[in-house]
Amino acid sequence: MKYNDVIKEDKIDEYIRYHIKFFREIADINTDVFYLNKLFNFPFKELHLFGEGMYYSIITRNIFQMLTIKIHRLLNDQTSDTFTILKFKNKIITEYLKDEYKQTFINSLKNNDFISKNHQEILNSVKDARHEVLAHKNIRYFNGDFDNDFFGFDEIKSLVFAINDFFRVLSFDVKDKYAKDDYYNEDIWELIVDAFNNFADESLLPLIMNSEYISKEEFLRPDMKNLNDNQRKLIRKFMSKISEIDMVEFKKW
């Protein structure tokens, strides 16, 4: 349905303004999930990138922690001067929609599983992680491990996909209200994959594989200087085959 058919005329500008803000926020969250997924599945060991794996683990951890804060900000922040996507949903029902469309919208919310017991559990975990570890250092932080004690990547990824579906329910046909450089797509995950997948799969891995630092015969890397000739030959042979073998695995989700 078109936004100007279902939204009251004097509320259209406000609805569009909030919609654009939330779209950008959710797209940013999806971008974090996309790159976390790539980093978690990057073949550091196969490429003999042990030191680099440690470096990227720091990046991965920081993205993961910021993602947790962003999700809390989007969903859980209940202070009076904040505005969450759930408050946006309530405004759509109570202020924006024309009366004849309210029940249809409410029914569509009932058919969406975002506010389910399964997702409520992970939402509570996000809230706990934010309050007890990321924004504060409560006693529980010293008695447990953040990554294992609260939730894992698969859970947070599932939650983000549920957020995408929920936002789609809140979205009427608004494409003509977006600027061209917003690249609006109702399917936010599809938008992010289309935007970054070619770079991640076809540029990043070959760039690393073909780097002189890794593949040059002299083996300039400090951790390879002491390799004997047979070890070097084996690594060169493996590197020549990696694009045929591991690229397939790297592209899997």
Coordinates of C-alpha atoms in Angstrom, one line a residue:
M1 CA 0.0 0.0 0.0
K2 CA 1.2 3.5 -0.8
Y3 CA 2.0 5.7 2.2
N4 CA -0.2 8.5 1.1
D5 CA -3.2 6.2 0.9
V6 CA -2.9 4.9 4.5
I7 CA -1.2 7.7 6.4
K8 CA -3.1 10.9 7.5
E9 CA -2.0 13.8 5.3
D10 CA -0.8 15.9 8.1
K11 CA 1.4 13.0 9.5
I12 CA 3.1 12.0 6.2
D13 CA 6.2 14.2 6.6
E14 CA 6.8 12.9 10.2
Y15 CA 6.2 9.3 9.2
I16 CA 8.7 9.6 6.3
R17 CA 11.3 11.4 8.4
Y18 CA 11.2 8.7 11.1
H19 CA 11.1 5.9 8.4
I20 CA 14.3 7.2 6.8
K21 CA 16.1 7.5 10.1
F22 CA 15.2 3.9 11.0
F23 CA 16.1 2.6 7.6
R24 CA 19.6 4.0 7.8
E25 CA 20.0 2.6 11.3
I26 CA 18.9 -0.8 10.3
A27 CA 21.0 -0.8 7.1
D28 CA 24.0 0.0 9.3
I29 CA 23.2 -2.9 11.6
N30 CA 22.9 -5.2 8.6
T31 CA 26.3 -4.0 7.3
D32 CA 27.8 -5.0 10.7
V33 CA 26.3 -8.4 10.5
F34 CA 27.5 -8.8 6.9
Y35 CA 31.1 -8.1 7.7
L36 CA 31.1 -10.1 10.9
N37 CA 29.9 -13.0 8.9
K38 CA 32.7 -12.6 6.4
L39 CA 35.3 -12.2 9.2
F40 CA 34.1 -15.2 11.1
N41 CA 34.4 -17.3 8.0
F42 CA 37.6 -15.8 6.6
P43 CA 40.2 -18.6 5.9
F44 CA 43.0 -17.1 8.1
K45 CA 44.4 -20.5 9.0
E46 CA 44.4 -21.8 5.4
L47 CA 46.2 -18.6 4.2
H48 CA 48.8 -18.9 7.0
L49 CA 47.6 -15.6 8.4
F50 CA 47.9 -16.4 12.1
G51 CA 49.1 -13.0 13.3
E52 CA 46.6 -11.2 11.1
G53 CA 43.9 -13.5 12.6
M54 CA 44.6 -12.0 16.0
Y55 CA 44.4 -8.5 14.5
Y56 CA 41.0 -9.2 12.9
S57 CA 39.7 -10.9 16.0
I58 CA 40.0 -7.5 17.7
I59 CA 38.1 -5.8 14.9
T60 CA 35.5 -8.5 15.0
R61 CA 35.0 -8.1 18.8
N62 CA 34.7 -4.4 18.5
I63 CA 32.1 -4.6 15.7
F64 CA 30.2 -7.2 17.7
Q65 CA 30.1 -5.0 20.8
M66 CA 29.0 -1.9 18.8
L67 CA 26.4 -4.0 17.1
T68 CA 25.0 -5.0 20.5
I69 CA 24.8 -1.3 21.5
K70 CA 23.1 -0.3 18.3
I71 CA 20.5 -3.0 18.6
H72 CA 19.8 -2.0 22.2
R73 CA 19.5 1.6 21.1
L74 CA 17.1 0.6 18.3
L75 CA 14.8 -1.7 20.4
N76 CA 15.3 -1.5 24.2
D77 CA 16.1 2.1 25.1
Q78 CA 13.2 3.1 27.2
T79 CA 14.2 6.5 28.6
S80 CA 11.7 9.3 28.0
D81 CA 13.8 11.2 25.5
T82 CA 14.6 8.3 23.2
F83 CA 12.7 6.9 20.2
T84 CA 12.8 3.2 19.4
I85 CA 11.4 1.2 16.5
L86 CA 8.7 -0.1 18.9
K87 CA 7.7 3.5 19.7
F88 CA 7.6 4.1 16.0
K89 CA 5.2 1.2 15.6
N90 CA 2.9 2.6 18.3
K91 CA 2.9 6.0 16.7
I92 CA 1.8 4.4 13.4
I93 CA -1.2 2.8 15.1
T94 CA -2.2 5.7 17.4
E95 CA -1.3 8.8 15.3
Y96 CA -0.4 8.1 11.7
L97 CA -2.8 5.6 10.2
K98 CA -6.2 6.4 8.9
D99 CA -8.9 4.6 10.9
E100 CA -10.0 2.3 8.1
Y101 CA -6.4 0.8 7.8
K102 CA -5.6 0.3 11.5
Q103 CA -7.0 -3.2 11.9
T104 CA -5.3 -4.5 8.8
F105 CA -2.0 -3.1 10.1
I106 CA -2.6 -4.6 13.5
N107 CA -3.3 -8.0 11.9
S108 CA -0.1 -7.8 9.9
L109 CA 1.8 -7.2 13.2
K110 CA 0.2 -10.3 14.7
N111 CA 1.4 -12.4 11.8
N112 CA 5.0 -11.1 12.3
D113 CA 7.0 -13.2 14.8
F114 CA 9.4 -10.4 15.9
I115 CA 7.8 -9.9 19.3
S116 CA 7.9 -13.6 20.2
K117 CA 9.2 -15.4 23.3
N118 CA 12.2 -16.6 21.3
H119 CA 13.2 -13.1 20.3
Q120 CA 12.3 -11.6 23.7
E121 CA 14.9 -13.9 25.2
I122 CA 17.7 -12.5 23.0
L123 CA 16.4 -9.0 23.4
N124 CA 16.8 -9.4 27.2
S125 CA 20.3 -10.8 26.6
V126 CA 21.2 -7.7 24.5
K127 CA 19.9 -5.5 27.3
D128 CA 21.9 -7.4 29.9
A129 CA 25.1 -7.2 27.8
R130 CA 24.7 -3.5 27.3
H131 CA 24.0 -2.8 31.0
E132 CA 26.4 -5.3 32.6
V133 CA 29.4 -5.2 30.3
L134 CA 29.4 -2.6 27.5
A135 CA 28.1 0.6 29.1
H136 CA 28.9 -0.5 32.7
K137 CA 31.0 -3.0 34.5
N138 CA 28.7 -4.8 36.8
I139 CA 29.6 -7.7 39.2
R140 CA 28.3 -10.2 36.6
Y141 CA 31.0 -9.1 34.2
F142 CA 33.7 -10.3 36.6
N143 CA 32.0 -13.7 37.0
G144 CA 31.4 -14.6 33.4
D145 CA 32.6 -14.2 29.8
F146 CA 30.7 -11.7 27.6
D147 CA 30.7 -13.6 24.4
N148 CA 29.6 -16.9 25.9
D149 CA 27.5 -15.7 28.8
F150 CA 25.0 -13.6 26.8
F151 CA 24.6 -14.7 23.2
G152 CA 26.4 -15.8 20.1
F153 CA 26.7 -14.5 16.5
D154 CA 24.0 -16.8 15.1
E155 CA 21.5 -15.5 17.6
I156 CA 22.2 -11.9 16.9
K157 CA 22.1 -12.5 13.2
S158 CA 18.7 -14.2 13.6
L159 CA 17.5 -11.2 15.6
V160 CA 18.7 -8.7 12.9
F161 CA 16.8 -10.7 10.2
A162 CA 13.7 -10.5 12.5
I163 CA 14.2 -6.7 12.8
N164 CA 14.3 -6.5 9.0
D165 CA 11.0 -8.4 8.7
F166 CA 9.4 -6.2 11.4
F167 CA 10.5 -3.0 9.7
R168 CA 9.1 -4.2 6.5
V169 CA 5.7 -4.4 8.2
L170 CA 6.1 -0.8 9.3
S171 CA 7.0 0.2 5.7
F172 CA 4.4 1.3 3.2
D173 CA 5.4 2.1 -0.3
V174 CA 7.8 5.0 0.4
K175 CA 10.5 4.6 -2.3
D176 CA 9.7 7.8 -4.0
K177 CA 10.5 9.7 -0.8
Y178 CA 14.1 8.5 -0.6
A179 CA 17.0 10.3 -2.2
K180 CA 18.9 8.3 -4.9
D181 CA 22.0 8.0 -2.7
D182 CA 20.0 6.3 0.0
Y183 CA 19.7 3.2 -2.2
Y184 CA 16.4 2.3 -0.6
N185 CA 15.3 -1.3 -0.9
E186 CA 12.5 -2.9 1.1
D187 CA 14.7 -6.0 1.5
I188 CA 17.5 -4.4 3.6
W189 CA 19.7 -7.6 3.7
E190 CA 19.5 -7.9 -0.1
L191 CA 20.6 -4.3 -0.4
I192 CA 23.7 -4.8 1.8
V193 CA 24.7 -8.1 0.1
D194 CA 24.3 -6.4 -3.4
A195 CA 26.4 -3.4 -2.2
F196 CA 29.3 -5.2 -0.5
N197 CA 29.4 -8.9 -1.6
N198 CA 31.5 -8.4 -4.8
F199 CA 34.1 -6.5 -2.8
A200 CA 34.2 -9.0 0.0
D201 CA 34.3 -12.1 -2.2
E202 CA 36.0 -11.0 -5.4
S203 CA 38.4 -8.2 -4.2
L204 CA 39.4 -8.7 -0.6
L205 CA 40.4 -12.4 -0.7
P206 CA 42.3 -12.2 -4.0
L207 CA 44.0 -9.0 -2.9
I208 CA 45.3 -10.8 0.2
M209 CA 46.2 -14.0 -1.7
N210 CA 48.1 -12.0 -4.4
S211 CA 49.9 -9.8 -2.0
E212 CA 53.7 -9.9 -2.3
Y213 CA 53.8 -10.1 1.5
I214 CA 52.1 -13.5 1.3
S215 CA 53.0 -15.0 -2.1
K216 CA 56.4 -13.6 -3.1
E217 CA 59.0 -16.3 -3.5
E218 CA 61.4 -14.6 -1.0
F219 CA 58.7 -15.0 1.7
L220 CA 59.2 -11.7 3.3
R221 CA 56.8 -12.5 6.2
P222 CA 58.7 -12.8 9.5
D223 CA 56.9 -16.0 10.4
M224 CA 58.0 -17.7 7.1
K225 CA 61.7 -16.7 7.0
N226 CA 62.7 -20.0 8.6
L227 CA 60.8 -22.3 6.3
N228 CA 62.8 -24.9 4.4
D229 CA 62.5 -25.4 0.6
N230 CA 60.0 -28.2 0.9
Q231 CA 57.7 -26.2 3.2
R232 CA 57.9 -23.3 0.8
K233 CA 57.0 -25.4 -2.2
L234 CA 54.0 -26.9 -0.3
I235 CA 52.7 -23.4 0.6
R236 CA 53.2 -22.2 -3.0
K237 CA 51.3 -25.2 -4.3
F238 CA 48.5 -24.6 -1.8
M239 CA 48.3 -20.9 -2.6
S240 CA 47.9 -21.7 -6.3
K241 CA 44.9 -23.9 -5.5
I242 CA 43.3 -21.8 -2.8
S243 CA 41.1 -19.9 -5.3
E244 CA 39.7 -23.1 -6.6
I245 CA 39.1 -24.7 -3.2
D246 CA 38.4 -22.2 -0.5
M247 CA 36.7 -19.5 -2.5
V248 CA 33.7 -21.8 -2.7
E249 CA 33.7 -22.3 1.0
F250 CA 34.3 -18.6 1.6
K251 CA 31.2 -17.6 -0.3
K252 CA 28.9 -19.8 1.7
W253 CA 26.7 -18.3 4.3

